[in-house]
Short mmCIF file of C-alpha atoms and ligand atoms in Angstrom, two decimals:
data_model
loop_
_atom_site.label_atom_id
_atom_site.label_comp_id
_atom_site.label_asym_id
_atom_site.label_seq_id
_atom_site.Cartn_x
_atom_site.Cartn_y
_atom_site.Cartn_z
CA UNK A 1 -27.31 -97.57 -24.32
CA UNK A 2 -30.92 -96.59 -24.35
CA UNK A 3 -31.65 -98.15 -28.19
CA UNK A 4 -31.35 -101.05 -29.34
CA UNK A 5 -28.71 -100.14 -31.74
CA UNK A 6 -26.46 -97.53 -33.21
CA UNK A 7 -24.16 -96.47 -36.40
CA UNK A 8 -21.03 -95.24 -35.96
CA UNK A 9 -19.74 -92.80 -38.93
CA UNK A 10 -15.92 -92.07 -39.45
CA UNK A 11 -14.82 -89.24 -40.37
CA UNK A 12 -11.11 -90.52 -41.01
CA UNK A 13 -12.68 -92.84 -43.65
CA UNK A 14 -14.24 -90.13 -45.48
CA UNK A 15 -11.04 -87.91 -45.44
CA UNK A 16 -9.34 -90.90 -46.75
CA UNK A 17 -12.12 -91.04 -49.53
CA UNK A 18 -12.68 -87.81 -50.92
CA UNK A 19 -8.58 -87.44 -51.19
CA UNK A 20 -9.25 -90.42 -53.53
CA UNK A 21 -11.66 -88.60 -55.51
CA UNK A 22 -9.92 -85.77 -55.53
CA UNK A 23 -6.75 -87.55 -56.91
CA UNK A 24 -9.12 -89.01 -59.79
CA UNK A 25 -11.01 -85.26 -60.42
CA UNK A 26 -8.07 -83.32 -60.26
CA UNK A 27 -7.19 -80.05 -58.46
CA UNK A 28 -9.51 -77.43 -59.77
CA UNK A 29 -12.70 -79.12 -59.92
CA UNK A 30 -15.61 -78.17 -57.32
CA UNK A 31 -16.64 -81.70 -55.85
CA UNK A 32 -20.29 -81.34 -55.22
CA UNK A 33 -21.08 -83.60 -52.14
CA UNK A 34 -24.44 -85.27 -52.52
CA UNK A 35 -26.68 -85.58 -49.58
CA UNK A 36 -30.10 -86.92 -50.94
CA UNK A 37 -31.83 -89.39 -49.24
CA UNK A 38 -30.62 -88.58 -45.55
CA UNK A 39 -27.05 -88.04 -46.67
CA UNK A 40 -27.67 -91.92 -48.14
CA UNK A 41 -28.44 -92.98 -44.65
CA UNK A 42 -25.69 -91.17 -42.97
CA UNK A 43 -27.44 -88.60 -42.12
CA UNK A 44 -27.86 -84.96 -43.51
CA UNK A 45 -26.27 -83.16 -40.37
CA UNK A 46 -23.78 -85.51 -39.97
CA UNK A 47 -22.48 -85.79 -43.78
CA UNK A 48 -22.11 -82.14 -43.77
CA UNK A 49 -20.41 -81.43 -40.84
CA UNK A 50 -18.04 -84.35 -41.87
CA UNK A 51 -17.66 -83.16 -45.49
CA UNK A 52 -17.06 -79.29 -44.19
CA UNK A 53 -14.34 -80.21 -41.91
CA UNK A 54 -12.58 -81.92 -44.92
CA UNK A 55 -13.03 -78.94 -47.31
CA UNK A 56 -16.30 -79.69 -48.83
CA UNK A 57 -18.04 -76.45 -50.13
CA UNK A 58 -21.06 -77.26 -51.78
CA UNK A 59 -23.55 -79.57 -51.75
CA UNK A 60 -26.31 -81.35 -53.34
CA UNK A 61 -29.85 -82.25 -52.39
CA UNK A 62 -32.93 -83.56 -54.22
CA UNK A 63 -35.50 -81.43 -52.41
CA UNK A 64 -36.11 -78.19 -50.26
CA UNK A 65 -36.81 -80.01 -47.07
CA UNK A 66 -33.22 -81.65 -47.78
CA UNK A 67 -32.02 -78.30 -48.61
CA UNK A 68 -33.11 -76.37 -45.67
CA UNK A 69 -31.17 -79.11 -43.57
CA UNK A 70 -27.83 -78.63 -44.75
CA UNK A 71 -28.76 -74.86 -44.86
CA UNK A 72 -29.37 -75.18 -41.05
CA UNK A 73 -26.12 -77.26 -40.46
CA UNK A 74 -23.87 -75.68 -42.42
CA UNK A 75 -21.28 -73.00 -40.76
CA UNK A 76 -18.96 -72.44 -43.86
CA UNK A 77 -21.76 -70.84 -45.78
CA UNK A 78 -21.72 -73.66 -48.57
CA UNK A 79 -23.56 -73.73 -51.58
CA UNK A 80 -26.57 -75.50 -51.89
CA UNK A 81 -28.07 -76.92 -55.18
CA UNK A 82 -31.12 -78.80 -55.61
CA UNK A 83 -31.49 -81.52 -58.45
CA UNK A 84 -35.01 -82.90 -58.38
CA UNK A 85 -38.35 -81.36 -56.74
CA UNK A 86 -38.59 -77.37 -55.74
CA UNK A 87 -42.85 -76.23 -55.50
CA UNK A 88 -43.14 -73.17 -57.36
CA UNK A 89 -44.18 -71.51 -53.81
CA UNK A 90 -40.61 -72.07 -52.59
CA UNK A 91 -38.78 -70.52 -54.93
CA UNK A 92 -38.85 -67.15 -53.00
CA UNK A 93 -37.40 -68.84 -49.74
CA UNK A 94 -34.30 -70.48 -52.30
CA UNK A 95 -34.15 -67.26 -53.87
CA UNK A 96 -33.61 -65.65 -50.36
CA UNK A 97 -31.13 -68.07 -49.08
CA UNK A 98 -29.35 -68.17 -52.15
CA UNK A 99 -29.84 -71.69 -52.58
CA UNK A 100 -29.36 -72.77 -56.55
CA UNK A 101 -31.97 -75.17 -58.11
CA UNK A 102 -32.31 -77.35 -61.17
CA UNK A 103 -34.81 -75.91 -63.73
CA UNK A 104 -36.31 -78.83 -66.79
CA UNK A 105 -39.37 -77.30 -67.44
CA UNK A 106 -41.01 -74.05 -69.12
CA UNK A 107 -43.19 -73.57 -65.45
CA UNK A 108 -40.18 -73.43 -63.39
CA UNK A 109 -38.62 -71.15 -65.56
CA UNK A 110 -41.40 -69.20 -65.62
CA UNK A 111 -42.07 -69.22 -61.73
CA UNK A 112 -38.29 -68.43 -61.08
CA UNK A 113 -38.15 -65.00 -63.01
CA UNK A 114 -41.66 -63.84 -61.51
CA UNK A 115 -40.16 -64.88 -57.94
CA UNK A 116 -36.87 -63.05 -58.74
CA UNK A 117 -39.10 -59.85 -59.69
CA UNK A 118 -40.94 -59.65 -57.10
CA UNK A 119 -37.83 -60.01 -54.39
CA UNK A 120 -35.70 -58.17 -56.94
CA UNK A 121 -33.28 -60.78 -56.65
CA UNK A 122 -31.08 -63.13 -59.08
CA UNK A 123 -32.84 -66.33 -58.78
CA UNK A 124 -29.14 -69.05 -59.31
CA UNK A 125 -30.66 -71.86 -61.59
CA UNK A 126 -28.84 -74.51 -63.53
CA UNK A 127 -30.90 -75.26 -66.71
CA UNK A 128 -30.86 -79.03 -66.96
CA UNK A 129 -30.88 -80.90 -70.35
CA UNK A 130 -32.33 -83.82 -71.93
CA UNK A 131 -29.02 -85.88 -73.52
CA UNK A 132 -31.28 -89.34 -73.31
CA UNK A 133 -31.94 -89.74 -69.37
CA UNK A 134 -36.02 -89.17 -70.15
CA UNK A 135 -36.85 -88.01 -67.14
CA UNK A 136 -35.85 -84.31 -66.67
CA UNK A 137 -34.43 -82.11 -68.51
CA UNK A 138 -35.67 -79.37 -71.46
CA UNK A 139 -35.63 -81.37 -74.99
CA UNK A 140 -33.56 -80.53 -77.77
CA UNK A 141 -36.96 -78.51 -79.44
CA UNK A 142 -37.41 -76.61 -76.46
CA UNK A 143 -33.93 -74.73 -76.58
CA UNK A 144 -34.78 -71.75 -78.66
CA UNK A 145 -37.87 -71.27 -76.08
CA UNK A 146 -35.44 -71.98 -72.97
CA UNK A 147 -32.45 -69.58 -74.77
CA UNK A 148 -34.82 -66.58 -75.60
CA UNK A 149 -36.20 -66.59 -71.97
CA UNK A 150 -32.96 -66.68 -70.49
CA UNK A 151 -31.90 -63.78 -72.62
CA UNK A 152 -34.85 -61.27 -71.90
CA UNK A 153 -34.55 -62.05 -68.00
CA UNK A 154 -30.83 -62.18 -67.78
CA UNK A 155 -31.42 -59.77 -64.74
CA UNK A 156 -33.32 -62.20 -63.33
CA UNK A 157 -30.96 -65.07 -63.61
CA UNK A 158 -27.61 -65.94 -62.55
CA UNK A 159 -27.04 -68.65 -64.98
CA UNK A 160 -24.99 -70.97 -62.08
CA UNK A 161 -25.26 -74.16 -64.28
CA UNK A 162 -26.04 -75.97 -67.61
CA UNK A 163 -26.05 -79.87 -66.59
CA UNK A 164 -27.49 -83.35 -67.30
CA UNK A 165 -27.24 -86.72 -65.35
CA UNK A 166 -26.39 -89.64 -66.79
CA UNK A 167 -28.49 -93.08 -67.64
CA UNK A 168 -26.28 -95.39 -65.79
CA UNK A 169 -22.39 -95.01 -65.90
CA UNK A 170 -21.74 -97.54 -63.25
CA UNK A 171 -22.11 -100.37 -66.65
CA UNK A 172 -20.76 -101.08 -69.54
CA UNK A 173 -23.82 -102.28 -70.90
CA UNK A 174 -24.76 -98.68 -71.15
CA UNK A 175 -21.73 -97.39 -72.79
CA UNK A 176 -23.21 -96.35 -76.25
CA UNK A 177 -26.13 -94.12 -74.58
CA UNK A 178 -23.52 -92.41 -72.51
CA UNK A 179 -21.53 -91.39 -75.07
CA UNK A 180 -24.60 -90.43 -77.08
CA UNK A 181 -25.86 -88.68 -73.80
CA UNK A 182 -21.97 -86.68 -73.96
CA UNK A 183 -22.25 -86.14 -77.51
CA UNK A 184 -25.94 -84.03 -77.24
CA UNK A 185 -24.91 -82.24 -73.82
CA UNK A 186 -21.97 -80.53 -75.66
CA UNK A 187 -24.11 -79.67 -78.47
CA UNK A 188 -26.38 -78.06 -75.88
CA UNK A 189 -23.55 -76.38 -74.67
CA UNK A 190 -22.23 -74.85 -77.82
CA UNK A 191 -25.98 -74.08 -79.08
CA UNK A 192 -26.04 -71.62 -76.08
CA UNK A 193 -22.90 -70.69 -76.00
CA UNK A 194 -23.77 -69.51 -79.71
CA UNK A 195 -26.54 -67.66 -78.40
CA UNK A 196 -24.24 -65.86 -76.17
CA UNK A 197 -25.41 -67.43 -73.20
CA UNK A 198 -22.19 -68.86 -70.78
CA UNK A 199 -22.75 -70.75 -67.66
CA UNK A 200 -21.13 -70.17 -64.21
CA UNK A 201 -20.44 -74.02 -64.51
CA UNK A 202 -20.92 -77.36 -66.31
CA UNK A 203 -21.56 -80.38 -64.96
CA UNK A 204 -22.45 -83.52 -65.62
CA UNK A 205 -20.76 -86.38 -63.67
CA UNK A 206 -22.04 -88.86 -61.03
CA UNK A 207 -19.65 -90.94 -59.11
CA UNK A 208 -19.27 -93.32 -61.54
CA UNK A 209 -19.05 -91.19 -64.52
CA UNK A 210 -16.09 -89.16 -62.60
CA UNK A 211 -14.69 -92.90 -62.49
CA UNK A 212 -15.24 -94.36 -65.53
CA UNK A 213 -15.63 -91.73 -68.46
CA UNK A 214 -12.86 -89.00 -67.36
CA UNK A 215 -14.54 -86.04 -70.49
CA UNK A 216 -17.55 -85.86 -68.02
CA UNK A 217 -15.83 -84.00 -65.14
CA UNK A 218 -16.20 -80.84 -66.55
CA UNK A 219 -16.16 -77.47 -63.99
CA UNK A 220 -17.80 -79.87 -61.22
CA UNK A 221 -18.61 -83.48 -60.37
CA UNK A 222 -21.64 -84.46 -58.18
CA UNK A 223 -20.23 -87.28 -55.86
CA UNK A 224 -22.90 -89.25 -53.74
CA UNK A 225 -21.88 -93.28 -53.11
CA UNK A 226 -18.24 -93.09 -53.92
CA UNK A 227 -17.98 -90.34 -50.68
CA UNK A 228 -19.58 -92.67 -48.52
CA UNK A 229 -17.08 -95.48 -49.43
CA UNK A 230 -18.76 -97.20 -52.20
CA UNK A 231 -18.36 -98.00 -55.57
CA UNK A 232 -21.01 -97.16 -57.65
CA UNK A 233 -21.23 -100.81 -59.02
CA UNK A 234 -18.56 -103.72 -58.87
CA UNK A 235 -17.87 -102.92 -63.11
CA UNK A 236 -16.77 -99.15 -62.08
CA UNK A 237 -14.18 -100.85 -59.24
CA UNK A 238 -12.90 -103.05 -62.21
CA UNK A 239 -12.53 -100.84 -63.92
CA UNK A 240 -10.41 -98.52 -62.24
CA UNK A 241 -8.79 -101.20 -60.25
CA UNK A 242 -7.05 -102.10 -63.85
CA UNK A 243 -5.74 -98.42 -63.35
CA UNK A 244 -4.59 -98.47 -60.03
CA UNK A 245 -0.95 -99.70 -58.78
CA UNK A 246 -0.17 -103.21 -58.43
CA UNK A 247 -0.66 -104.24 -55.07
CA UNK A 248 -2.75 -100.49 -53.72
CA UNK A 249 -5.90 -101.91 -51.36
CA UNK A 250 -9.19 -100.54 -52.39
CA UNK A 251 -9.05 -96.92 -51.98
CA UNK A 252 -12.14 -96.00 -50.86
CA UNK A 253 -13.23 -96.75 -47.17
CA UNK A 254 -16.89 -97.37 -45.52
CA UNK A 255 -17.95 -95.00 -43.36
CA UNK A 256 -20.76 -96.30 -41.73
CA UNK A 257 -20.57 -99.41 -39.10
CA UNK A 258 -23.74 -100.87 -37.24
CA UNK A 259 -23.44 -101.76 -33.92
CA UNK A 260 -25.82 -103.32 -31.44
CA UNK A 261 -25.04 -105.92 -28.24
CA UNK A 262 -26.32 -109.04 -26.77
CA UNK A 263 -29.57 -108.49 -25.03
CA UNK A 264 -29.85 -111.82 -23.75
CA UNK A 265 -28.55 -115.59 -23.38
CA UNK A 266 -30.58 -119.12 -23.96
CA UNK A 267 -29.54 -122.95 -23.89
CA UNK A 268 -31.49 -124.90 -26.41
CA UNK A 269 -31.28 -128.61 -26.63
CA UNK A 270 -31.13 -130.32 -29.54
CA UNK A 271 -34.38 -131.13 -31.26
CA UNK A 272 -35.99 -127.94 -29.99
CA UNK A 273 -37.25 -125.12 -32.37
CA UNK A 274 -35.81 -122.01 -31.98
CA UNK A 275 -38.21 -118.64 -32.44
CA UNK A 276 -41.55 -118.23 -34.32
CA UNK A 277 -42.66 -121.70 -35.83
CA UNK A 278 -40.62 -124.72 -37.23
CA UNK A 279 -38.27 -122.46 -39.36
CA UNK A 280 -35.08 -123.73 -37.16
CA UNK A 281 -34.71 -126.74 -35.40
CA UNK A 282 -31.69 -127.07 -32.88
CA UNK A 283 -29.46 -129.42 -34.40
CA UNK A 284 -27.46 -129.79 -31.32
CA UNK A 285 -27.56 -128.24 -27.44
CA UNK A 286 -27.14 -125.12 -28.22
CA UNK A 287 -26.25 -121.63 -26.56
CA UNK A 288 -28.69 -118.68 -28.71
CA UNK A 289 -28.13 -115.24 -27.83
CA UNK A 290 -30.70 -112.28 -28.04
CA UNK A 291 -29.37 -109.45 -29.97
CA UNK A 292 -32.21 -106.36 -30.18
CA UNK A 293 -32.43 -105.27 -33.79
CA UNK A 294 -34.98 -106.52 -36.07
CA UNK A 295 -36.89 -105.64 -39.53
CA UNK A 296 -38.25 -102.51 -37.59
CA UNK A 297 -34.88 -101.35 -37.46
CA UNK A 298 -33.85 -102.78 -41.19
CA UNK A 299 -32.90 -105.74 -40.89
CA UNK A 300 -34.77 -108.35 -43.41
CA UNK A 301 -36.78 -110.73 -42.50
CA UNK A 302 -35.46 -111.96 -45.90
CA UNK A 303 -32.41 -112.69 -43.69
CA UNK A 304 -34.24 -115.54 -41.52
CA UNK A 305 -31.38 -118.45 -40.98
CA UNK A 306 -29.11 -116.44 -43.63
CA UNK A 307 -28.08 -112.94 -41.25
CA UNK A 308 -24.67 -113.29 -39.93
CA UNK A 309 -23.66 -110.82 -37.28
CA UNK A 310 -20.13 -110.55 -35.69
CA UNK A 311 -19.45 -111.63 -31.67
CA UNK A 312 -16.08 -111.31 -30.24
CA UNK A 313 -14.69 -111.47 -33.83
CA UNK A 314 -16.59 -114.43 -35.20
CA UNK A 315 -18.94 -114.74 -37.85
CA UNK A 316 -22.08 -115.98 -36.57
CA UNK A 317 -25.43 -116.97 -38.39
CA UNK A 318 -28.69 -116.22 -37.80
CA UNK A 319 -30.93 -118.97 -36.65
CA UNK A 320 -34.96 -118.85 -37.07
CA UNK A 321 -37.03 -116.10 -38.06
CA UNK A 322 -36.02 -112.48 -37.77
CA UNK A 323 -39.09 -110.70 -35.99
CA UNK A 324 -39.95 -107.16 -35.67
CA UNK A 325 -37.30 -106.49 -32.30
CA UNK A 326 -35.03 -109.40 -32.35
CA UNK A 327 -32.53 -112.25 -34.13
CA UNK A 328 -31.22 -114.90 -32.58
CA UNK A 329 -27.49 -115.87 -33.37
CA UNK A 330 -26.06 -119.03 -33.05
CA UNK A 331 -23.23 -118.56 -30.31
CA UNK A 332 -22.63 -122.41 -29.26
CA UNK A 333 -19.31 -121.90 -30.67
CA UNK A 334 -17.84 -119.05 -28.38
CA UNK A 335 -16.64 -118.88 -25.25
CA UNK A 336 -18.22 -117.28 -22.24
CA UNK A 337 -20.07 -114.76 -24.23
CA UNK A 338 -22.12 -112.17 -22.35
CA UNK A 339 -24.64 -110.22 -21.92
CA UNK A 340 -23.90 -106.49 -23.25
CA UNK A 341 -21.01 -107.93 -25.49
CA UNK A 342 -20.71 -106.17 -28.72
CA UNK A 343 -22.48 -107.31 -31.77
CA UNK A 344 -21.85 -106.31 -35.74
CA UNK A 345 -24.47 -106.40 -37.96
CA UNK A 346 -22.43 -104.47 -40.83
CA UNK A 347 -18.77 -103.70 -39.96
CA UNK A 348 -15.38 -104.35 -38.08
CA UNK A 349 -14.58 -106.60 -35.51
CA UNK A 350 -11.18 -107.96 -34.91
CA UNK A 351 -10.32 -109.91 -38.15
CA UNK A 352 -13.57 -110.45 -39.47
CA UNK A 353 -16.04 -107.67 -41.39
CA UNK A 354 -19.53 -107.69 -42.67
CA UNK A 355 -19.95 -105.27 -45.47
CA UNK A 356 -22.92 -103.46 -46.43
CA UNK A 357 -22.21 -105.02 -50.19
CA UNK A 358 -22.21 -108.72 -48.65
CA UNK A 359 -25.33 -108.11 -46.21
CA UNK A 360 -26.85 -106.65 -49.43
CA UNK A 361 -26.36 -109.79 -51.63
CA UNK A 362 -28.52 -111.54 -49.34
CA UNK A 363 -31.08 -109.16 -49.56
CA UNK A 364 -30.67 -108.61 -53.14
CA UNK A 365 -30.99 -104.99 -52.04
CA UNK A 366 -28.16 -102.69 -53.58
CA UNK A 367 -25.41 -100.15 -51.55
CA UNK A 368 -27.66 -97.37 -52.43
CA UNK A 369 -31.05 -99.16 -51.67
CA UNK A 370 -29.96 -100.59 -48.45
CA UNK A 371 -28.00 -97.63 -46.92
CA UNK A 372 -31.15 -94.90 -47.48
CA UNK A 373 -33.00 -97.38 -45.82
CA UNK A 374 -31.62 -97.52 -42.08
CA UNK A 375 -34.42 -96.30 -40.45
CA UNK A 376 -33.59 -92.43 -39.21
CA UNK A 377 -34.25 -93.00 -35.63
CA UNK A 378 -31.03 -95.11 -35.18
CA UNK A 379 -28.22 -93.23 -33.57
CA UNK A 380 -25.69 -91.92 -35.36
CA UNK A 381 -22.54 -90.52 -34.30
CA UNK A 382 -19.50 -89.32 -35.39
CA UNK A 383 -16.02 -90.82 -34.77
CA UNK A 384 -12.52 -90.19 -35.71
C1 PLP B 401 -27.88 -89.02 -57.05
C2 PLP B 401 -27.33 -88.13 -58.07
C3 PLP B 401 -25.95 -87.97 -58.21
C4 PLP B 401 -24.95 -88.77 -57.39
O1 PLP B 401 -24.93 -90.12 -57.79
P1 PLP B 401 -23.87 -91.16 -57.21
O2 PLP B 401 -24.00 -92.33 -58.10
O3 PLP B 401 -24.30 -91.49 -55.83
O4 PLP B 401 -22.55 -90.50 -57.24
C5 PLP B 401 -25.50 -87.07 -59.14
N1 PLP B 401 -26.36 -86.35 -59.91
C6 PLP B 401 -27.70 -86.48 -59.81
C7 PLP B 401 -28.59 -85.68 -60.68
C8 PLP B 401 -28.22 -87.39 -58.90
O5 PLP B 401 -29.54 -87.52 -58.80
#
């Protein structure tokens, strides 16, 4: 092992959870597989070639950088769609590759049909929508301007999309602005359709909208968290858990496990301080061991004396400070442990599991916050 640590990704788990999502979607929907943020710390490469081999066809990004990587990855020729931030001087390389892209403002638009004149070439664009988001997406005023452009460069445009995204789903404290939000997107839709202007598809639906409000699936549903295992919030599992049959497990499976081992072994005896400072105090003779991962490599210092890690099946706390390289766990309790033995920071082992939701709580940091943020340059690989 030459780093410190590594994350294992299965690609059983994922199987297991898009036939989920699939089951809840139905049979003719396209399931757009979200990759933003480093495939939400899985890894862009990875995710793809995981998703692809389980019949996942297109795919979502926020960005062109994101873009180019699954572009570079894939080898089923998926579609690529970008949601959030395309320059205006890259339009002519998505145009090229055929890559789709999100257009909310008048200057997008604009840059898009000069980009497809000059390459003589459909630029694929899915006009987004303001349904009461407020962040992207052309207003309700702006429609005539928006229609009448898409009608004098219809040779310009493959119309691949009319969409919107949703101001939290994953609550029920929101539930009045999402059915607002459904209410002005299909007003959208028919205003267009009106104007003679159809859309290759509609789509709307985050994870937890797929879950929770079943009129937003539409042609296709944009899945990020629920792929990787995760419900979008514990309301959405509720939820749907009310739905499920009596007895069924959670259906949807973590992908991602973090693994690192025992660097090295101490004896402390009791009264001694253990680490940086007076933070822990040995409260017996105890045995510490080493284990190499630190707030370098994401884990919090918030989790000083409140970390637990898995050793030969146990769960162990952290003791003292966690510094930049290193935690020390509390191993008193086992026997002979080793040098090189296996450690779990989030994951399996034996009978016991950490999951990323309960190593979250004590970081107050949520699924999505605290997956994007495993630092890139910890190994991932793929297993079975
Ligand atoms: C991130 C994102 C999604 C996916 O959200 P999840 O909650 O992870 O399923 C869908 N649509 C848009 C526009 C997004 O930005």
């Amino acid at each position: 092992m030459v780093h410190t640590s590594y994350i294992e990704i299965s690609k059983s788990a994922y199987k297991n959870n898009l036939k989920f999502i699939r089951s809840q979607v139905g049979s003719h929907v396209t399931i757009s597989s979200v990759v933003k943020g480093n495939a939400y710390g899985h890894g862009i490469e990875n995710a793809v070639k995981i998703a692809e081999s389980a019949g996942i066809r297109h795919f979502s990004t926020f960005s062109t950088d994101e873009a180019i990587r699954v572009k570079t990855t894939t080898t089923k020729n998926s579609e690529i769609m970008i949601m959030g931030m395309v320059d205006n001087d890259s339009i002519s390389y998505l145009i090229e590759n055929e890559i789709s892209f999100y257009v909310f403002d008048i200057d997008r638009l604009q840059a898009a049909i000069a980009a497809s004149n000059s390459l003589g070439r459909k630029a694929k664009i899915h006009v987004e929508v303001e349904t009461g988001f407020h962040r992207t997406g052309f207003e309700w005023d702006e429609k005539s301007k928006v229609a009448e452009m898409l009608i004098n460069n219809r040779e310009n445009l493959q119309l691949a999309g009319l969409c919107t995204h949703y101001a939290g789903a994953e609550s029920i404290a929101n539930y009045v602005r999402i059915k607002n939000q459904i209410k002005t997107y299909l007003e959208f839709k028919q205003w267009f359709q009106d104007k003679g202007l159809h859309f290759d598809k509609y789509h709307t639906a985050c994870s937890a909208a797929s879950l929770s409000y079943p009129e937003t699936i539409m042609d296709m549903v944009r899945i990020g968290i629920a792929q990787y295992g995760f419900w979008p919030s514990q309301e959405t599992y509720m939820l749907k858990f009310k739905q499920l049959a009596p007895n069924m497990k959670n259906p949807l499976k973590r992908l991602i496990s973090w693994k690192s081992q025992v660097m090295s072994i101490k004896k402390v005896k009791i009264g001694e301080f253990v680490g940086y400072g007076n933070s822990y105090m040995a409260s017996r003779n105890m045995t510490i061991a080493l284990v190499p991962i630190g707030y370098c490599h994401g884990f919090s210092r918030n989790l000083s004396n409140l970390g637990k890690v898995l050793i030969h099946g146990k769960i162990l706390p952290v003791v003292g400070t966690v510094t930049m390289n290193a935690i020390s766990v509390d191993v008193t309790d086992l026997k002979e442990v080793q040098k090189r033995d296996e450690v779990v920071i989030i994951g399996r082992q034996k009978r016991n599991e950490i999951t990323v939701a309960s190593f979250g709580e004590s970081t107050q940091q949520v699924n999505y916050e605290l997956l994007t943020r495993l630092p890139h340059d910890i190994p991932r690989k793929i297993i079975s």
